Amino acid sequence: MDKARKNKLTPDDYSGNTFTVSNLGVFGVDSFTAIINQPDSAILAVGQMKDQPVVINGGIHIRPMMKMTLSSDHRVIDGALAAQFMGRLK
């Protein structure tokens, strides 16, 4: 992590991944669809977190909420498994 903070990463330090998390929420983006970088099998797009009214047990409450979108390569990952992953992540 120290190399990353000092901008000293080389391509060998970040190659070989299979899953990417792309966070544009830090730039105020609510939601987006990320494009998979080959050879990855999936990418998770994370939007910004902000307070939203939600219904809990019949009452309206303010809770921090964010949107996430999963793009997956269906040649590698079955869509149902991707949906189960998102359910667990939620």
Phi, psi and omega in degrees: 000329180298319179298321180294317180294332180265009181056042182247013180291142174250162179306328178295333180288334183235024177261162177091008180285163177236350183214137181236145171248124179246117185248098174264359177301328179294345178256013177085011180279128180286311180202155179198166177248118181272149179261133182294132174267118179294139013264019179302158177255347179197161175216135180256120177266124183244123178267180183288153176264133175208156181293134180222147172286134178224153178265123177230119180052042177082356179249153179266127181228155175262125181223148174290128183229152173213156179257141176228142178231132178253125172254127181227149179276111184289353172283341184247320186239126174294138182302324179295321177293322177297320178294321177296320177300314180296323177298318178291321179296320178302000000 
